[in-house]
PDB file of C-alpha atoms and ligand atoms in Angstrom:
ATOM      1  CA  MET M  19     -14.221  -4.221 -19.236  1.00 91.00           C
ATOM      2  CA  ILE M  20     -12.245  -2.588 -17.026  1.00 96.00           C
ATOM      3  CA  CYS M  21     -14.978  -0.778 -15.527  1.00 97.00           C
ATOM      4  CA  THR M  22     -17.404  -3.986 -15.396  1.00 98.00           C
ATOM      5  CA  ASN M  23     -14.267  -5.418 -13.030  1.00 98.00           C
ATOM      6  CA  LEU M  24     -13.865  -1.824 -10.829  1.00 98.00           C
ATOM      7  CA  GLU M  25     -17.699  -2.105 -10.138  1.00 98.00           C
ATOM      8  CA  GLN M  26     -17.621  -5.974  -9.725  1.00 98.00           C
ATOM      9  CA  THR M  27     -14.776  -5.440  -7.176  1.00 98.00           C
ATOM     10  CA  ARG M  28     -16.521  -2.574  -5.251  1.00 98.00           C
ATOM     11  CA  SER M  29     -19.506  -4.360  -4.697  1.00 98.00           C
ATOM     12  CA  VAL M  30     -17.517  -7.408  -3.022  1.00 98.00           C
ATOM     13  CA  ILE M  31     -15.868  -5.004  -0.881  1.00 98.00           C
ATOM     14  CA  ARG M  32     -18.903  -3.033  -0.260  1.00 98.00           C
ATOM     15  CA  GLU M  33     -20.861  -6.522   0.672  1.00 98.00           C
ATOM     16  CA  THR M  34     -17.902  -8.131   2.464  1.00 98.00           C
ATOM     17  CA  ALA M  35     -17.602  -4.905   4.882  1.00 98.00           C
ATOM     18  CA  LEU M  36     -21.133  -5.022   5.524  1.00 98.00           C
ATOM     19  CA  LYS M  37     -21.552  -8.809   6.362  1.00 98.00           C
ATOM     20  CA  CYS M  38     -18.911  -8.127   9.240  1.00 97.00           C
ATOM     21  CA  GLY M  39     -20.114  -4.869  10.636  1.00 98.00           C
ATOM     22  CA  ARG M  40     -17.607  -2.647   9.180  1.00 98.00           C
ATOM     23  CA  ASP M  41     -18.327   0.680   7.280  1.00 98.00           C
ATOM     24  CA  PRO M  42     -17.666  -0.079   3.601  1.00 98.00           C
ATOM     25  CA  GLN M  43     -16.318   3.812   3.386  1.00 97.00           C
ATOM     26  CA  GLU M  44     -13.357   2.128   5.521  1.00 97.00           C
ATOM     27  CA  VAL M  45     -12.317   0.142   2.762  1.00 98.00           C
ATOM     28  CA  LYS M  46     -10.427   1.851  -0.132  1.00 98.00           C
ATOM     29  CA  LEU M  47      -9.485   0.209  -3.341  1.00 98.00           C
ATOM     30  CA  VAL M  48      -5.857   0.654  -4.604  1.00 98.00           C
ATOM     31  CA  ALA M  49      -5.851  -0.673  -8.048  1.00 98.00           C
ATOM     32  CA  ILE M  50      -2.347  -2.078  -8.930  1.00 98.00           C
ATOM     33  CA  SER M  51      -1.352  -1.060 -12.301  1.00 98.00           C
ATOM     34  CA  LYS M  52       1.824  -2.360 -12.524  1.00 97.00           C
ATOM     35  CA  ARG M  53       2.942  -3.509 -16.136  1.00 95.00           C
ATOM     36  CA  MET M  54      -0.352  -2.217 -17.598  1.00 96.00           C
ATOM     37  CA  PRO M  55      -0.357   0.439 -20.063  1.00 96.00           C
ATOM     38  CA  ALA M  56      -1.412   4.347 -19.607  1.00 97.00           C
ATOM     39  CA  GLU M  57      -4.653   3.520 -21.475  1.00 97.00           C
ATOM     40  CA  MET M  58      -5.997   1.078 -19.255  1.00 97.00           C
ATOM     41  CA  ILE M  59      -5.184   3.317 -16.253  1.00 98.00           C
ATOM     42  CA  ALA M  60      -6.922   6.227 -18.021  1.00 98.00           C
ATOM     43  CA  GLU M  61     -10.026   3.998 -18.759  1.00 98.00           C
ATOM     44  CA  ALA M  62     -10.106   2.994 -14.822  1.00 98.00           C
ATOM     45  CA  TYR M  63      -9.950   6.744 -14.059  1.00 98.00           C
ATOM     46  CA  GLN M  64     -12.758   7.074 -16.067  1.00 98.00           C
ATOM     47  CA  CYS M  65     -14.631   5.000 -14.161  1.00 97.00           C
ATOM     48  CA  ASP M  66     -13.600   7.133 -10.845  1.00 98.00           C
ATOM     49  CA  GLN M  67     -10.741   5.160  -9.681  1.00 98.00           C
ATOM     50  CA  ILE M  68      -8.291   7.730  -8.223  1.00 98.00           C
ATOM     51  CA  GLN M  69      -5.720   5.495  -6.347  1.00 98.00           C
ATOM     52  CA  PHE M  70      -3.293   3.308  -8.322  1.00 98.00           C
ATOM     53  CA  GLY M  71      -0.457   1.390  -7.149  1.00 98.00           C
ATOM     54  CA  GLU M  72       2.686   0.749  -9.456  1.00 98.00           C
ATOM     55  CA  ASN M  73       6.228  -1.340  -8.232  1.00 97.00           C
ATOM     56  CA  TYR M  74       8.411  -0.485 -10.625  1.00 96.00           C
ATOM     57  CA  LEU M  75       9.747   3.075 -10.654  1.00 96.00           C
ATOM     58  CA  GLN M  76      10.929   3.673 -14.294  1.00 93.00           C
ATOM     59  CA  ASP M  77       7.946   2.164 -15.530  1.00 94.00           C
ATOM     60  CA  ALA M  78       5.829   4.238 -13.194  1.00 97.00           C
ATOM     61  CA  GLU M  79       7.393   7.582 -13.907  1.00 97.00           C
ATOM     62  CA  GLU M  80       6.521   7.300 -17.737  1.00 96.00           C
ATOM     63  CA  LYS M  81       2.861   6.916 -16.744  1.00 97.00           C
ATOM     64  CA  ILE M  82       2.725   9.233 -13.899  1.00 98.00           C
ATOM     65  CA  ASN M  83       3.741  12.076 -15.870  1.00 96.00           C
ATOM     66  CA  ARG M  84       1.558  11.323 -18.973  1.00 96.00           C
ATOM     67  CA  LEU M  85      -1.761  10.796 -16.905  1.00 98.00           C
ATOM     68  CA  PRO M  86      -3.716  13.561 -14.907  1.00 97.00           C
ATOM     69  CA  SER M  87      -2.434  15.006 -12.035  1.00 97.00           C
ATOM     70  CA  ALA M  88      -5.517  14.204 -10.092  1.00 97.00           C
ATOM     71  CA  LEU M  89      -4.302  10.290  -9.851  1.00 98.00           C
ATOM     72  CA  HIS M  90      -3.170   9.369  -6.402  1.00 98.00           C
ATOM     73  CA  TRP M  91      -0.287   7.251  -6.543  1.00 98.00           C
ATOM     74  CA  HIS M  92       0.927   4.403  -4.287  1.00 98.00           C
ATOM     75  CA  PHE M  93       4.393   2.833  -4.333  1.00 98.00           C
ATOM     76  CA  ILE M  94       4.586  -0.675  -3.425  1.00 98.00           C
ATOM     77  CA  GLY M  95       7.845  -2.009  -4.676  1.00 97.00           C
ATOM     78  CA  HIS M  96      11.416  -2.560  -3.285  1.00 96.00           C
ATOM     79  CA  LEU M  97      12.655   0.926  -2.130  1.00 96.00           C
ATOM     80  CA  GLN M  98      16.224   2.072  -3.259  1.00 94.00           C
ATOM     81  CA  SER M  99      18.077   4.564  -1.667  1.00 93.00           C
ATOM     82  CA  ASN M 100      19.638   6.214  -4.697  1.00 95.00           C
ATOM     83  CA  LYS M 101      16.230   6.352  -6.149  1.00 96.00           C
ATOM     84  CA  ALA M 102      14.422   7.799  -3.194  1.00 96.00           C
ATOM     85  CA  LYS M 103      14.338  11.265  -4.645  1.00 97.00           C
ATOM     86  CA  MET M 104      12.286  10.141  -7.635  1.00 97.00           C
ATOM     87  CA  THR M 105       9.871   8.309  -5.562  1.00 98.00           C
ATOM     88  CA  ALA M 106       9.056  11.153  -3.184  1.00 98.00           C
ATOM     89  CA  GLU M 107       8.736  13.327  -6.088  1.00 97.00           C
ATOM     90  CA  LEU M 108       6.264  10.837  -7.953  1.00 97.00           C
ATOM     91  CA  PHE M 109       4.033   9.514  -5.340  1.00 98.00           C
ATOM     92  CA  GLN M 110       1.673  10.464  -2.918  1.00 97.00           C
ATOM     93  CA  MET M 111       2.139   7.186  -0.440  1.00 98.00           C
ATOM     94  CA  ILE M 112       4.814   4.704  -0.246  1.00 98.00           C
ATOM     95  CA  GLU M 113       3.751   1.497   1.443  1.00 98.00           C
ATOM     96  CA  THR M 114       6.987  -0.133   1.772  1.00 98.00           C
ATOM     97  CA  VAL M 115       9.185   1.769   4.036  1.00 98.00           C
ATOM     98  CA  ASP M 116      11.099  -1.190   5.863  1.00 98.00           C
ATOM     99  CA  ARG M 117      14.466   0.097   7.572  1.00 98.00           C
ATOM    100  CA  LEU M 118      15.659   3.752   8.953  1.00 98.00           C
ATOM    101  CA  LYS M 119      18.193   4.549   6.456  1.00 98.00           C
ATOM    102  CA  ILE M 120      15.270   4.503   3.479  1.00 98.00           C
ATOM    103  CA  ALA M 121      13.110   6.692   5.861  1.00 98.00           C
ATOM    104  CA  ARG M 122      15.714   9.162   6.492  1.00 98.00           C
ATOM    105  CA  THR M 123      16.356   9.469   2.665  1.00 98.00           C
ATOM    106  CA  LEU M 124      12.685   9.845   2.159  1.00 98.00           C
ATOM    107  CA  ASP M 125      12.085  12.340   4.720  1.00 98.00           C
ATOM    108  CA  HIS M 126      15.401  14.249   3.396  1.00 98.00           C
ATOM    109  CA  HIS M 127      13.899  14.600  -0.039  1.00 98.00           C
ATOM    110  CA  ALA M 128      10.336  15.466   0.969  1.00 98.00           C
ATOM    111  CA  GLY M 129      11.799  18.101   2.982  1.00 98.00           C
ATOM    112  CA  LEU M 130      13.324  19.780   0.048  1.00 98.00           C
ATOM    113  CA  LEU M 131      10.199  18.862  -2.007  1.00 97.00           C
ATOM    114  CA  GLN M 132       8.251  20.978   0.891  1.00 97.00           C
ATOM    115  CA  LYS M 133       6.124  17.961   0.774  1.00 96.00           C
ATOM    116  CA  LYS M 134       4.502  15.884   3.545  1.00 97.00           C
ATOM    117  CA  LEU M 135       4.708  12.150   2.396  1.00 98.00           C
ATOM    118  CA  ASP M 136       2.430   9.526   3.661  1.00 98.00           C
ATOM    119  CA  VAL M 137       4.056   6.355   4.433  1.00 98.00           C
ATOM    120  CA  LEU M 138       3.190   2.773   5.430  1.00 98.00           C
ATOM    121  CA  VAL M 139       5.908   0.499   7.179  1.00 98.00           C
ATOM    122  CA  GLN M 140       5.849  -2.827   5.559  1.00 98.00           C
ATOM    123  CA  VAL M 141       6.306  -5.729   7.723  1.00 98.00           C
ATOM    124  CA  ASN M 142       7.366  -9.134   7.255  1.00 98.00           C
ATOM    125  CA  VAL M 143       4.932 -10.745   9.181  1.00 98.00           C
ATOM    126  CA  GLY M 144       6.067 -14.680   7.419  1.00 98.00           C
ATOM    127  CA  ARG M 145       9.684 -13.602   8.106  1.00 98.00           C
ATOM    128  CA  GLU M 146      10.540 -14.617   4.613  1.00 98.00           C
ATOM    129  CA  PRO M 147      13.945 -14.150   3.653  1.00 96.00           C
ATOM    130  CA  GLN M 148      13.385 -13.339   0.247  1.00 95.00           C
ATOM    131  CA  LYS M 149      10.784 -10.395   1.140  1.00 96.00           C
ATOM    132  CA  SER M 150      11.281  -6.989   2.087  1.00 96.00           C
ATOM    133  CA  GLY M 151       9.567  -5.662   5.213  1.00 98.00           C
ATOM    134  CA  VAL M 152      10.808  -5.202   8.760  1.00 98.00           C
ATOM    135  CA  LEU M 153      10.577  -8.245  11.286  1.00 98.00           C
ATOM    136  CA  PRO M 154       7.526  -7.860  13.349  1.00 98.00           C
ATOM    137  CA  GLU M 155       9.765  -7.565  16.650  1.00 98.00           C
ATOM    138  CA  ASP M 156      11.596  -4.849  14.898  1.00 98.00           C
ATOM    139  CA  ALA M 157       8.374  -2.789  13.950  1.00 98.00           C
ATOM    140  CA  SER M 158       8.587  -0.764  17.164  1.00 98.00           C
ATOM    141  CA  ASP M 159      12.094   0.345  16.914  1.00 98.00           C
ATOM    142  CA  LEU M 160      11.627   1.385  13.785  1.00 98.00           C
ATOM    143  CA  LEU M 161       8.567   3.430  14.378  1.00 98.00           C
ATOM    144  CA  ARG M 162      10.368   5.072  17.201  1.00 98.00           C
ATOM    145  CA  ALA M 163      12.967   6.310  15.216  1.00 98.00           C
ATOM    146  CA  MET M 164      10.642   7.848  12.900  1.00 98.00           C
ATOM    147  CA  GLN M 165       9.093  10.065  14.933  1.00 98.00           C
ATOM    148  CA  SER M 166      11.509  12.697  14.509  1.00 98.00           C
ATOM    149  CA  LEU M 167      10.930  12.708  10.542  1.00 98.00           C
ATOM    150  CA  HIS M 168       8.882  15.175  10.478  1.00 98.00           C
ATOM    151  CA  ASN M 169       8.259  15.370   6.681  1.00 98.00           C
ATOM    152  CA  LEU M 170       6.875  11.669   7.103  1.00 98.00           C
ATOM    153  CA  ARG M 171       3.511  10.900   8.172  1.00 98.00           C
ATOM    154  CA  VAL M 172       3.368   7.001   9.168  1.00 98.00           C
ATOM    155  CA  ARG M 173      -0.122   6.385   8.315  1.00 98.00           C
ATOM    156  CA  GLY M 174      -0.162   2.622   9.163  1.00 98.00           C
ATOM    157  CA  LEU M 175       1.546  -0.867   8.172  1.00 99.00           C
ATOM    158  CA  MET M 176       1.273  -2.848   4.851  1.00 98.00           C
ATOM    159  CA  THR M 177       2.256  -6.779   4.640  1.00 98.00           C
ATOM    160  CA  ILE M 178       2.421  -9.050   1.784  1.00 98.00           C
ATOM    161  CA  PRO M 179       1.927 -12.391   3.690  1.00 97.00           C
ATOM    162  CA  PRO M 180       3.397 -15.724   2.339  1.00 97.00           C
ATOM    163  CA  TYR M 181       1.950 -17.057  -0.534  1.00 94.00           C
ATOM    164  CA  GLY M 182      -1.137 -19.677  -0.321  1.00 91.00           C
ATOM    165  CA  GLN M 183      -3.207 -21.569  -2.539  1.00 91.00           C
ATOM    166  CA  GLU M 184      -6.490 -20.544  -0.369  1.00 96.00           C
ATOM    167  CA  ALA M 185      -7.184 -17.117   0.681  1.00 97.00           C
ATOM    168  CA  GLU M 186      -7.741 -18.474   4.506  1.00 98.00           C
ATOM    169  CA  ALA M 187      -3.914 -19.238   4.427  1.00 98.00           C
ATOM    170  CA  SER M 188      -3.683 -15.449   4.790  1.00 98.00           C
ATOM    171  CA  ARG M 189      -5.977 -14.991   7.758  1.00 98.00           C
ATOM    172  CA  PRO M 190      -3.729 -15.539  10.513  1.00 98.00           C
ATOM    173  CA  TRP M 191      -0.901 -13.213   8.634  1.00 98.00           C
ATOM    174  CA  PHE M 192      -3.660 -10.281   8.473  1.00 98.00           C
ATOM    175  CA  GLN M 193      -4.436 -10.907  11.916  1.00 98.00           C
ATOM    176  CA  ALA M 194      -0.844 -11.019  13.142  1.00 98.00           C
ATOM    177  CA  LEU M 195      -0.873  -7.380  11.274  1.00 98.00           C
ATOM    178  CA  LYS M 196      -3.580  -6.018  12.765  1.00 98.00           C
ATOM    179  CA  LYS M 197      -2.319  -6.758  16.185  1.00 98.00           C
ATOM    180  CA  ILE M 198       1.315  -5.485  15.260  1.00 98.00           C
ATOM    181  CA  SER M 199      -0.885  -2.183  14.536  1.00 98.00           C
ATOM    182  CA  MET M 200      -2.806  -2.223  17.921  1.00 98.00           C
ATOM    183  CA  LYS M 201       0.783  -2.295  19.802  1.00 98.00           C
ATOM    184  CA  LEU M 202       2.131   0.540  17.847  1.00 98.00           C
ATOM    185  CA  ALA M 203      -1.053   2.308  18.483  1.00 98.00           C
ATOM    186  CA  ASP M 204      -0.514   2.067  22.131  1.00 97.00           C
ATOM    187  CA  LYS M 205       2.574   3.799  22.028  1.00 97.00           C
ATOM    188  CA  ASN M 206       0.809   6.182  19.864  1.00 97.00           C
ATOM    189  CA  PHE M 207       3.427   5.894  17.028  1.00 98.00           C
ATOM    190  CA  PHE M 208       1.266   6.619  14.122  1.00 98.00           C
ATOM    191  CA  TYR M 209       0.559  10.033  12.663  1.00 98.00           C
ATOM    192  CA  ASP M 210      -3.245   9.490  13.396  1.00 97.00           C
ATOM    193  CA  ASN M 211      -3.695   6.829  15.871  1.00 94.00           C
ATOM    194  CA  LYS M 212      -7.572   6.861  15.355  1.00 93.00           C
ATOM    195  CA  ALA M 213      -7.194   6.522  11.724  1.00 96.00           C
ATOM    196  CA  ILE M 214      -4.586   3.731  10.921  1.00 98.00           C
ATOM    197  CA  GLU M 215      -4.096   2.312   7.461  1.00 98.00           C
ATOM    198  CA  LEU M 216      -3.732  -1.157   6.962  1.00 98.00           C
ATOM    199  CA  SER M 217      -2.625  -2.030   3.663  1.00 99.00           C
ATOM    200  CA  MET M 218      -3.537  -5.907   3.075  1.00 98.00           C
ATOM    201  CA  GLY M 219      -5.270  -8.396   0.900  1.00 98.00           C
ATOM    202  CA  MET M 220      -4.910  -8.777  -2.969  1.00 98.00           C
ATOM    203  CA  SER M 221      -7.062  -9.957  -5.668  1.00 98.00           C
ATOM    204  CA  GLY M 222      -6.861 -13.707  -4.076  1.00 97.00           C
ATOM    205  CA  ASP M 223      -7.589 -12.968  -0.652  1.00 98.00           C
ATOM    206  CA  PHE M 224      -8.926  -9.532  -0.067  1.00 98.00           C
ATOM    207  CA  LYS M 225     -12.263 -10.877   1.311  1.00 98.00           C
ATOM    208  CA  VAL M 226     -10.507 -12.298   4.095  1.00 98.00           C
ATOM    209  CA  ALA M 227      -8.569  -8.970   4.503  1.00 98.00           C
ATOM    210  CA  ILE M 228     -11.184  -6.923   5.192  1.00 98.00           C
ATOM    211  CA  GLU M 229     -12.834  -9.337   7.179  1.00 98.00           C
ATOM    212  CA  GLU M 230      -9.555  -8.801   9.691  1.00 98.00           C
ATOM    213  CA  GLY M 231      -9.584  -4.919   9.362  1.00 98.00           C
ATOM    214  CA  ALA M 232      -7.972  -3.730   5.979  1.00 98.00           C
ATOM    215  CA  THR M 233      -8.650  -0.264   5.254  1.00 98.00           C
ATOM    216  CA  LEU M 234      -6.663  -0.528   1.948  1.00 98.00           C
ATOM    217  CA  VAL M 235      -6.949  -3.408  -0.608  1.00 98.00           C
ATOM    218  CA  ARG M 236      -4.282  -3.812  -3.326  1.00 98.00           C
ATOM    219  CA  ILE M 237      -6.296  -5.452  -6.231  1.00 98.00           C
ATOM    220  CA  GLY M 238      -4.368  -5.636  -9.688  1.00 98.00           C
ATOM    221  CA  THR M 239      -5.611  -9.004 -11.599  1.00 97.00           C
ATOM    222  CA  ALA M 240      -9.145  -8.943 -10.830  1.00 98.00           C
ATOM    223  CA  ILE M 241      -9.141  -5.492 -12.533  1.00 98.00           C
ATOM    224  CA  PHE M 242      -6.743  -5.337 -15.479  1.00 97.00           C
ATOM    225  CA  GLY M 243      -6.664  -8.883 -15.768  1.00 95.00           C
ATOM    226  CA  GLU M 244      -3.852 -11.190 -15.706  1.00 94.00           C
ATOM    227  CA  ARG M 245      -0.255  -9.729 -16.489  1.00 91.00           C
ATOM    228  CA  SER M 246       1.814 -11.366 -19.275  1.00 79.00           C
ATOM    229  CA  LEU M 247       5.490 -11.785 -18.229  1.00 62.00           C
TER     230      LEU M 247
HETATM  231  C1  PLP U  21       1.393  -7.211  -7.602  1.00 56.65           C
HETATM  232  C2  PLP U  21       0.899  -6.765  -6.212  1.00 56.65           C
HETATM  233  C3  PLP U  21      -0.526  -6.689  -5.845  1.00 56.65           C
HETATM  234  C4  PLP U  21      -1.904  -7.072  -6.768  1.00 56.65           C
HETATM  235  O1  PLP U  21      -1.832  -8.360  -6.967  1.00 56.65           O
HETATM  236  P1  PLP U  21      -3.110  -8.922  -7.808  1.00 56.65           P
HETATM  237  O2  PLP U  21      -3.305 -10.241  -7.188  1.00 56.65           O
HETATM  238  O3  PLP U  21      -2.505  -8.860  -9.181  1.00 56.65           O
HETATM  239  O4  PLP U  21      -4.094  -8.532  -7.019  1.00 56.65           O
HETATM  240  C5  PLP U  21      -0.625  -6.167  -4.468  1.00 56.65           C
HETATM  241  N1  PLP U  21       0.541  -5.650  -3.963  1.00 56.65           N
HETATM  242  C6  PLP U  21       1.549  -5.961  -4.264  1.00 56.65           C
HETATM  243  C7  PLP U  21       2.737  -5.568  -2.911  1.00 56.65           C
HETATM  244  C8  PLP U  21       1.995  -6.351  -5.556  1.00 56.65           C
HETATM  245  O5  PLP U  21       3.356  -6.345  -5.989  1.00 56.65           O
END
């Protein structure tokens, strides 16, 4: 079941990329395994899925420690300073950095761990008060300040656009993130300005995200099925 879903999702990613003239290799699938048991993650790993995303630290810790160390974990939840140490230890990429204080704390812990931590800056493109993420106009100051944090590698940007019924509703938000990333690239604010990651698109709208330049799509439901709760 999970393998079938994975293969189906991979082929949609591939076809969508090819249709809009992109190299399919440029679009990586992050399987969002939040609230899914370790057994299901192991099943996805059997089908060559390496990158997984989790948003709840306690839950993730247990699973990460039980599963093979070859797995590559993305943190996609809200970051808390008092849990930065554990987050820096467990995850290879942190997608939700949105303020300088948490960036400094993560940098400090990465340093103690002698680890370079890949991070994305989360942008609140829809300016929704209930959502995390730096406001678009503040992104440049945040990235500028992060230049001195040498244990963090700012690989790109991430966004969760305002909820829309239709996938098309996400398009302007994805375009907005791409545009912000280009401005920041002009200032050489990314670790690798020629390979900027854009994490955007979920089960409902990842095709549109790929059309607008996504390099990481975060897909849960289409792979693991509906989450209870
Ligand atoms: C849950 C979640 C996803 C995956 O959503 P699906 O609709 O299940 O694909 C992607 N990104 C974030 C930040 C999430 O919290």
